[in-house]
């Protein structure tokens, strides 16, 4: 009996839940055992003073006057620590941290961008998982990319310089992974500006010419196959799904069930909880208006309709539980478009440069670490470049060129800046060619936006689409470009809002000018100018990220890796049909 009396409390404790338990309708059915609360050891004033003495917090607060500074400290019983925030004027919350109540140690200290943006805190593997962020794998891919594509016989060739610049974004990413945003952001601009100038120069004067890798085609082909399998394996074995990929699966679910994604994303506010609290004390899983228990992703409807329609095959095959779980449909979609990009580059290279260029371009995508960064993050950022690659492959068909550009533009709006350029290929006349381009663009646009007809009022659905996409994107703040730093109102941090408007104006002028200049365009010039416009678009963004590098990468790779084609040289041998097509287009 004594043994039973001793074991009974232990058995009861083993069956007592650590968190509240809810049924499928969100009703509370069981509560955890609540021990008598301990009184905090520290006072609010003491916890605040400890955080303010932290070196990181002190260094950042020196950028703000003491006058107008407000602090707030809250004791959180479940964590046995204090959450301390510092506020100042229009800048809002400028620092936040946590102080352990028992030891008085500062366990977290976040300043500037890190306050509102968890992705700025340098959490290991937050994007792509641990494998792709491993120095061994990342530097290994960099080495394979450079050795496989470089001109090893001429180390100082322009081709090698271009390849090194493409890899130099890794320096910025290294600082980002450490949470050093005020270092990582500026370091992304030199390679972007270099590549912009390089592409404009290439469009004006031609490609690098005469330089190529030393490896035989069969070896590059074998390496490409191996790398493609390695990429798929890495995605399956160790990758994560960020909110972008999660939004795609939600959107596909909404479309499959007769709803437009816009305005129908799962939310947290004013809905019954149906899951546990996270580490921040928030319940993300709520009973939505459709009666399902779903994890929230309130701002997931900021992309074009194709960004959700592209997930329909993956959703149809693998479904979605309603929770932010393994999201196999997101993995499948990321892998699909990654492989489609490789296949498209094979076709593109085969058409305009034969077997060597085909394998070289495919190898470039497969070995480039930033394309794997997209795959391992399971985002929608491979959809647009994959569609544009096929559009460039079918460039001589105005209808298909317009169709693929529209699909790409309604996946990621950046591609829309290419419309004047692609409409004028290979030249502005005859106008019938532009009419065919416009027809292909219109057909794809109508097909993409047909999901708005799922709503009772398509006109209202169109307004919701505008508000949730363009309306929100234009007004958003972000620390991941130099343009967004003015929001911190801190000494030594520039406010470049006016300069951003100048850059946007230059981008708009450049996009329109590409319709007229050059008067007659070759495929090489089309690729170079497409890359330049996409890079210019990224340079103007308030919110820029490394996942956007693959948007322009295929065009840069085509320009850098394709053999130079001189229009003034003699006609090529009849057997070289691909080169003859390039010359004819010029």
XYZ file of C-alpha atoms in Angstrom:
586
model
C 0.000 0.000 0.000
C 2.830 2.342 0.857
C 4.434 1.630 -2.500
C 1.161 2.380 -4.269
C 0.805 5.622 -2.376
C 4.297 6.636 -3.454
C 3.811 5.617 -7.060
C 0.387 7.218 -7.493
C 1.601 10.847 -7.602
C 4.385 9.824 -9.968
C 1.904 8.120 -12.307
C -0.379 11.139 -12.160
C 2.526 13.449 -12.986
C 3.476 11.244 -15.937
C -0.004 11.597 -17.410
C -0.387 15.306 -16.668
C 0.135 17.312 -19.870
C 2.842 19.961 -19.996
C 0.593 22.227 -22.094
C -3.164 22.795 -22.484
C -4.900 20.125 -24.587
C -7.591 21.129 -27.120
C -10.006 19.016 -29.122
C -10.542 19.325 -32.886
C -12.988 22.214 -32.335
C -10.539 24.222 -30.279
C -12.205 23.543 -26.932
C -10.019 23.180 -23.824
C -10.288 19.585 -22.550
C -7.307 19.246 -20.180
C -5.027 21.658 -18.369
C -1.488 21.109 -17.091
C -0.610 20.856 -13.429
C 0.169 24.339 -12.143
C 2.656 24.440 -9.268
C 2.647 27.283 -6.816
C 4.241 30.239 -8.554
C 7.594 31.354 -7.277
C 8.138 35.012 -6.653
C 10.755 36.569 -8.947
C 14.172 37.179 -7.472
C 14.765 40.345 -9.486
C 12.702 43.501 -9.560
C 11.654 45.243 -12.769
C 14.173 48.009 -12.130
C 16.989 45.555 -11.458
C 16.288 43.471 -14.590
C 16.158 46.615 -16.704
C 19.448 47.919 -15.285
C 21.163 44.588 -16.010
C 20.100 44.622 -19.682
C 21.064 48.266 -20.161
C 24.603 47.447 -18.981
C 25.035 44.783 -21.668
C 27.810 45.864 -24.075
C 25.761 45.250 -27.214
C 22.744 47.136 -25.881
C 24.898 49.992 -24.590
C 26.686 50.440 -27.924
C 23.411 50.656 -29.831
C 21.660 52.987 -27.372
C 24.480 55.520 -27.761
C 22.944 56.307 -31.141
C 19.845 57.737 -29.439
C 19.361 60.620 -26.985
C 18.506 59.649 -23.434
C 15.596 62.033 -23.507
C 12.451 60.273 -24.643
C 13.751 56.785 -23.939
C 11.187 54.442 -22.389
C 11.811 50.984 -20.909
C 9.475 48.158 -20.074
C 10.152 44.879 -18.246
C 7.837 41.877 -17.893
C 8.431 38.782 -15.810
C 7.471 35.587 -17.659
C 6.759 32.811 -15.161
C 6.976 29.923 -17.601
C 10.501 30.922 -18.632
C 11.589 32.290 -15.253
C 13.104 35.331 -16.924
C 12.459 38.986 -17.674
C 11.722 40.364 -21.116
C 13.025 43.930 -21.254
C 12.273 46.366 -24.079
C 13.644 49.828 -24.863
C 11.589 52.340 -26.859
C 12.448 55.690 -28.359
C 10.227 58.139 -30.232
C 9.223 57.373 -33.822
C 11.842 54.645 -34.071
C 9.658 52.456 -31.851
C 11.271 49.559 -30.023
C 15.017 49.920 -30.488
C 16.303 47.112 -28.242
C 14.952 44.026 -26.516
C 16.472 41.297 -24.430
C 15.965 38.678 -21.759
C 17.458 38.457 -18.298
C 17.488 35.194 -16.356
C 15.695 35.739 -13.041
C 17.809 33.265 -11.070
C 21.296 34.235 -12.224
C 20.816 37.774 -13.526
C 22.567 36.811 -16.775
C 21.563 38.399 -20.079
C 20.468 35.454 -22.222
C 19.311 37.462 -25.266
C 20.187 40.948 -26.506
C 18.762 42.234 -29.780
C 19.170 45.686 -31.286
C 18.119 47.544 -34.429
C 16.924 45.169 -37.159
C 17.100 42.199 -34.815
C 14.261 43.522 -32.670
C 11.453 43.098 -35.203
C 13.127 40.627 -37.592
C 14.028 37.235 -36.180
C 15.706 36.377 -39.486
C 18.223 39.141 -38.697
C 19.379 37.423 -35.501
C 21.701 34.923 -37.119
C 19.968 31.728 -36.078
C 21.935 28.807 -37.491
C 20.184 27.067 -40.356
C 17.175 29.406 -40.316
C 17.291 29.418 -44.114
C 17.923 26.109 -45.811
C 18.792 24.009 -42.792
C 22.212 23.175 -41.417
C 23.730 21.307 -44.373
C 23.676 24.070 -46.973
C 24.943 26.512 -44.337
C 27.780 24.175 -43.398
C 31.141 25.726 -44.421
C 32.256 22.366 -45.814
C 29.305 22.005 -48.178
C 29.059 25.692 -49.094
C 32.763 26.113 -49.829
C 32.776 22.739 -51.568
C 30.071 23.901 -53.969
C 31.959 27.163 -54.514
C 35.102 25.214 -55.391
C 33.232 22.878 -57.756
C 31.544 25.862 -59.435
C 34.807 27.743 -59.948
C 36.963 24.781 -60.975
C 34.297 23.331 -63.257
C 33.583 26.568 -65.138
C 36.784 28.578 -64.839
C 39.422 29.055 -67.493
C 42.285 27.370 -65.649
C 44.748 28.171 -68.420
C 44.183 31.914 -67.980
C 43.621 32.600 -64.275
C 43.163 36.350 -64.800
C 40.605 36.035 -67.606
C 37.386 38.034 -67.463
C 35.440 34.790 -67.261
C 37.148 33.894 -63.989
C 36.562 37.363 -62.589
C 32.849 37.052 -63.354
C 32.657 33.664 -61.658
C 34.408 34.960 -58.552
C 32.014 37.905 -58.370
C 29.037 35.547 -58.583
C 30.468 33.648 -55.613
C 31.363 36.804 -53.670
C 27.802 37.136 -52.349
C 28.976 34.447 -49.933
C 30.875 37.077 -47.955
C 27.692 39.040 -47.352
C 25.837 35.841 -46.467
C 28.499 34.952 -43.899
C 27.860 38.208 -42.046
C 24.104 37.673 -42.342
C 24.402 34.255 -40.720
C 26.183 35.941 -37.813
C 23.399 38.510 -37.443
C 25.635 41.425 -38.584
C 23.049 43.114 -40.797
C 24.846 46.446 -41.037
C 27.775 44.556 -42.597
C 25.914 41.972 -44.647
C 23.623 44.403 -46.471
C 26.258 46.840 -47.849
C 28.478 43.936 -48.921
C 25.754 42.657 -51.270
C 25.826 45.822 -53.389
C 29.340 45.727 -54.929
C 28.745 42.399 -56.755
C 25.268 43.569 -57.835
C 26.653 46.822 -59.232
C 29.544 45.011 -60.938
C 27.217 42.505 -62.595
C 24.880 45.290 -63.708
C 27.757 47.100 -65.409
C 29.107 43.852 -66.810
C 25.786 42.962 -68.420
C 25.307 46.433 -69.904
C 28.831 46.307 -71.315
C 28.205 42.832 -72.730
C 25.007 44.000 -74.423
C 26.913 46.906 -75.936
C 30.202 45.232 -76.878
C 29.575 41.485 -76.815
C 30.387 38.544 -74.561
C 33.712 37.603 -72.978
C 34.694 35.491 -75.950
C 37.266 32.798 -76.547
C 37.387 31.491 -72.976
C 36.037 28.202 -71.731
C 36.566 25.506 -69.133
C 39.202 22.845 -69.726
C 37.004 19.849 -68.933
C 35.545 17.552 -71.591
C 31.789 17.635 -72.162
C 31.242 14.105 -70.888
C 32.881 14.927 -67.548
C 30.769 18.066 -67.058
C 27.662 16.055 -67.985
C 28.488 13.369 -65.424
C 29.168 16.007 -62.767
C 25.841 17.681 -63.551
C 23.921 14.443 -63.104
C 25.706 13.788 -59.818
C 25.074 17.322 -58.566
C 21.390 17.157 -59.526
C 20.987 13.992 -57.464
C 22.986 15.523 -54.627
C 20.688 18.556 -54.621
C 17.552 16.436 -54.465
C 19.040 14.368 -51.669
C 20.026 17.456 -49.703
C 16.530 18.887 -50.042
C 14.941 15.674 -48.785
C 17.497 14.939 -46.083
C 18.146 18.319 -44.498
C 16.204 21.393 -45.544
C 13.487 23.548 -44.079
C 10.413 25.331 -45.393
C 10.215 29.050 -44.673
C 7.018 31.081 -44.810
C 7.279 31.596 -48.588
C 7.076 27.887 -49.358
C 4.375 27.417 -46.734
C 2.311 30.166 -48.403
C 2.518 28.351 -51.743
C 1.012 25.185 -50.275
C -1.744 27.169 -48.530
C -2.537 28.951 -51.789
C -2.736 25.669 -53.675
C -5.102 24.295 -51.016
C -7.333 27.352 -51.323
C -7.465 27.112 -55.126
C -8.178 23.377 -55.033
C -11.115 24.075 -52.685
C -12.619 26.835 -54.790
C -11.116 29.937 -53.171
C -8.683 32.589 -54.255
C -5.580 32.721 -52.012
C -5.913 36.485 -51.612
C -7.565 37.405 -48.344
C -7.950 33.756 -47.327
C -4.647 32.990 -45.624
C -4.865 31.458 -42.116
C -4.707 34.125 -39.396
C -4.240 34.279 -35.619
C -6.430 37.145 -34.490
C -9.844 36.626 -32.875
C -9.984 32.896 -33.607
C -10.134 29.906 -31.278
C -6.763 28.315 -30.537
C -6.272 24.678 -31.428
C -2.629 24.145 -30.584
C 0.079 24.847 -28.011
C 1.881 28.101 -27.365
C 5.274 28.638 -28.961
C 8.367 29.901 -27.146
C 7.080 33.463 -27.422
C 3.796 32.513 -25.792
C 1.804 32.813 -29.024
C -0.677 30.258 -30.353
C -0.230 30.097 -34.133
C -2.704 27.273 -34.763
C -6.295 28.504 -34.882
C -9.685 27.288 -36.078
C -10.104 29.183 -39.349
C -13.349 30.293 -40.941
C -13.311 27.113 -43.031
C -13.492 25.029 -39.832
C -9.931 23.634 -40.142
C -7.215 23.896 -37.532
C -4.412 25.639 -39.443
C -1.095 27.321 -38.669
C -1.189 31.041 -39.387
C 0.631 32.745 -42.254
C -1.217 36.042 -42.506
C 0.999 37.768 -45.090
C 1.392 34.724 -47.325
C -0.720 36.193 -50.140
C 1.751 38.784 -51.433
C 2.826 36.962 -54.617
C 1.352 36.579 -58.069
C -1.207 33.854 -58.795
C 1.301 31.606 -60.598
C 3.295 31.386 -57.347
C 0.337 29.446 -55.884
C -0.827 27.613 -58.999
C 2.669 26.142 -59.365
C 2.101 24.242 -56.103
C -1.083 22.537 -57.301
C 0.658 19.366 -58.589
C 2.578 18.957 -55.340
C -0.533 19.581 -53.261
C -2.622 17.174 -55.364
C -0.036 14.442 -54.888
C 0.980 15.012 -51.264
C -1.761 17.128 -49.665
C -1.486 19.423 -46.635
C -2.413 18.728 -43.022
C -3.173 22.339 -42.174
C -0.048 22.623 -40.033
C 3.466 23.907 -40.588
C 4.861 20.386 -40.576
C 7.190 18.720 -43.091
C 5.160 20.241 -45.967
C 6.129 17.598 -48.511
C 4.192 19.448 -51.230
C 6.530 22.412 -50.773
C 9.609 20.189 -51.028
C 8.236 18.539 -54.169
C 7.547 21.899 -55.834
C 10.989 23.285 -55.010
C 12.670 20.155 -56.388
C 10.477 20.205 -59.504
C 11.339 23.754 -60.517
C 14.983 23.278 -59.616
C 15.159 20.355 -62.054
C 13.105 22.277 -64.628
C 15.669 25.078 -64.504
C 18.465 22.581 -65.184
C 16.483 21.017 -68.044
C 15.680 24.425 -69.502
C 19.333 25.449 -69.450
C 20.226 22.220 -71.268
C 17.748 23.098 -74.011
C 18.837 26.736 -74.121
C 22.512 25.877 -74.373
C 21.889 23.171 -76.963
C 20.021 25.588 -79.180
C 22.488 28.460 -79.036
C 25.836 26.789 -78.519
C 25.642 23.062 -78.981
C 26.363 20.279 -76.521
C 29.188 22.060 -74.686
C 27.163 25.162 -73.829
C 24.155 22.999 -72.923
C 26.105 20.989 -70.363
C 28.021 24.045 -69.145
C 24.860 26.020 -68.348
C 23.205 23.062 -66.629
C 26.351 22.452 -64.594
C 26.459 26.130 -63.610
C 22.978 25.992 -62.087
C 23.617 22.644 -60.387
C 26.920 23.762 -58.826
C 26.005 27.342 -57.872
C 25.477 27.403 -54.094
C 22.807 30.108 -54.161
C 20.483 28.040 -56.338
C 20.795 25.257 -53.774
C 20.129 27.846 -51.061
C 16.749 28.420 -52.720
C 16.059 24.695 -53.009
C 17.037 24.003 -49.404
C 14.825 26.872 -48.216
C 11.951 25.453 -50.316
C 10.821 28.857 -51.558
C 9.113 29.887 -54.790
C 12.210 31.702 -56.085
C 13.111 29.069 -58.707
C 9.710 29.357 -60.416
C 10.332 32.694 -62.138
C 13.832 31.940 -63.501
C 12.756 28.479 -64.685
C 9.905 30.018 -66.697
C 12.163 32.743 -68.091
C 14.734 30.148 -69.159
C 12.093 28.403 -71.266
C 11.000 31.757 -72.640
C 14.566 32.493 -73.758
C 14.861 29.016 -75.274
C 11.702 29.669 -77.344
C 12.645 33.278 -77.994
C 11.994 33.150 -81.753
C 8.278 32.470 -81.150
C 6.604 35.765 -80.150
C 3.546 33.983 -78.733
C 5.513 31.572 -76.529
C 7.945 34.298 -75.515
C 5.052 36.445 -74.323
C 3.360 33.490 -72.641
C 6.379 32.450 -70.564
C 7.202 36.043 -69.643
C 3.650 36.561 -68.355
C 3.747 33.352 -66.320
C 7.086 34.404 -64.832
C 5.812 37.921 -64.120
C 2.705 36.655 -62.372
C 4.868 34.412 -60.195
C 7.358 37.128 -59.215
C 6.512 40.655 -60.283
C 10.165 41.462 -61.022
C 9.893 39.763 -64.415
C 7.367 42.370 -65.575
C 10.199 44.891 -66.049
C 11.332 42.718 -68.992
C 8.098 43.217 -70.962
C 9.269 46.132 -73.200
C 12.591 44.397 -73.903
C 11.098 41.023 -74.750
C 8.312 42.588 -76.808
C 10.881 44.282 -79.068
C 12.936 41.159 -79.869
C 14.564 40.905 -82.362
C 13.401 44.382 -83.447
C 10.353 46.620 -83.066
C 9.027 46.020 -86.561
C 6.898 44.570 -87.982
C 4.175 45.391 -85.441
C 2.532 42.040 -86.113
C 5.346 40.424 -84.129
C 4.540 42.584 -81.087
C 0.856 41.751 -81.513
C 1.648 38.059 -81.304
C 3.788 38.685 -78.228
C 0.933 40.620 -76.615
C -1.498 37.811 -77.458
C 0.679 35.213 -75.738
C 1.108 37.519 -72.749
C -2.656 38.124 -72.539
C -3.571 34.437 -72.757
C -1.176 33.528 -69.938
C -2.395 36.472 -67.854
C -6.042 35.483 -68.211
C -5.233 31.886 -67.348
C -3.237 32.915 -64.280
C -5.908 35.268 -62.953
C -8.792 32.922 -63.654
C -8.634 31.927 -59.984
C -10.244 35.278 -59.132
C -13.416 33.926 -60.750
C -13.646 31.460 -57.864
C -14.800 34.345 -55.657
C -18.447 35.522 -55.546
C -17.366 38.986 -56.713
C -14.375 38.930 -59.099
C -14.181 42.737 -58.976
C -13.815 42.663 -55.203
C -11.303 39.820 -55.521
C -9.232 41.969 -57.894
C -9.170 44.815 -55.353
C -8.126 42.407 -52.611
C -5.369 41.079 -54.897
C -4.025 44.596 -55.428
C -4.137 45.496 -51.736
C -2.477 42.265 -50.611
C 0.286 42.298 -53.246
C 1.378 45.585 -54.829
C -0.284 47.723 -52.173
C 1.529 46.001 -49.341
C 4.872 45.433 -51.093
C 5.290 49.122 -51.925
C 4.750 50.285 -48.346
C 6.684 47.603 -46.431
C 9.760 48.324 -44.324
C 12.785 46.084 -44.241
C 16.360 46.258 -42.932
C 17.704 44.039 -45.729
C 18.615 46.885 -48.058
C 20.302 50.223 -47.494
C 17.015 51.912 -48.468
C 15.176 50.680 -45.371
C 17.606 51.871 -42.722
C 16.022 55.297 -42.270
C 13.302 53.704 -40.137
C 15.770 53.365 -37.234
C 16.407 57.114 -36.954
C 19.769 56.351 -35.392
C 22.961 58.395 -35.465
C 25.336 57.095 -38.109
C 22.639 55.159 -39.985
C 21.758 56.943 -43.261
C 18.263 57.608 -44.554
C 18.489 57.003 -48.327
C 14.806 57.168 -49.207
C 15.307 59.953 -51.777
C 18.185 58.095 -53.444
C 15.981 55.011 -53.737
C 13.419 56.972 -55.712
C 16.168 58.022 -58.123
C 17.188 54.376 -58.598
C 13.560 53.381 -59.208
C 13.255 56.140 -61.806
C 16.416 54.947 -63.553
C 15.067 51.398 -63.600
C 11.789 52.522 -65.178
C 13.684 54.560 -67.783
C 15.989 51.635 -68.530
C 13.100 49.211 -68.910
C 11.383 51.481 -71.460
C 14.633 52.346 -73.235
C 15.322 48.669 -73.881
C 12.307 48.632 -76.189
C 14.147 51.000 -78.528
C 17.858 50.265 -77.937
C 19.485 48.360 -79.453
C 17.314 48.560 -82.531
C 18.037 44.933 -83.463
C 18.810 42.480 -80.684
C 20.667 39.166 -80.650
C 19.860 36.428 -78.107
C 23.080 37.329 -76.293
C 22.016 40.964 -76.001
C 18.538 39.937 -74.907
C 20.029 37.797 -72.130
C 22.461 40.519 -71.042
C 19.794 43.213 -70.896
C 17.377 40.864 -69.113
C 20.013 40.247 -66.461
C 20.732 43.977 -66.199
C 17.059 44.858 -65.695
C 16.520 42.145 -63.085
C 19.650 43.238 -61.223
C 18.470 46.837 -61.444
C 15.130 45.773 -60.011
C 16.886 44.088 -57.085
C 19.054 47.147 -56.506
C 15.886 49.231 -56.087
C 14.162 46.876 -53.634
C 13.531 47.822 -50.031
C 13.459 44.137 -49.137
C 16.321 42.259 -50.832
C 17.545 38.791 -49.984
C 19.995 36.135 -51.183
C 17.123 33.997 -52.436
C 16.706 36.539 -55.262
C 20.139 35.934 -56.793
C 18.873 33.007 -58.943
C 16.402 35.391 -60.598
C 19.166 36.836 -62.771
C 21.738 34.058 -62.543
C 20.683 32.078 -65.677
C 21.045 35.161 -67.886
C 24.400 36.109 -66.406
C 25.588 32.525 -66.858
C 24.474 32.523 -70.496
C 26.371 35.749 -71.222
C 29.504 34.763 -69.316
C 29.731 31.158 -70.494
C 28.533 31.380 -74.107
C 31.218 31.686 -76.825
C 31.467 35.125 -78.384
C 29.510 35.483 -81.607
C 30.813 38.218 -83.873
C 28.286 39.523 -86.322
C 30.985 40.859 -88.610
C 32.778 37.514 -89.072
C 32.262 35.197 -91.971
C 29.346 32.779 -92.000
C 29.832 29.644 -89.907
C 30.077 26.190 -91.423
C 26.702 24.732 -92.488
C 26.961 22.038 -89.804
C 26.912 24.588 -86.987
C 23.185 25.351 -87.136
C 23.053 26.787 -83.619
C 25.730 29.390 -84.306
C 24.144 30.151 -87.682
C 20.856 30.891 -85.911
C 22.615 33.335 -83.600
C 24.216 35.135 -86.517
C 20.946 35.280 -88.411
C 19.237 36.798 -85.397
C 21.945 39.457 -85.258
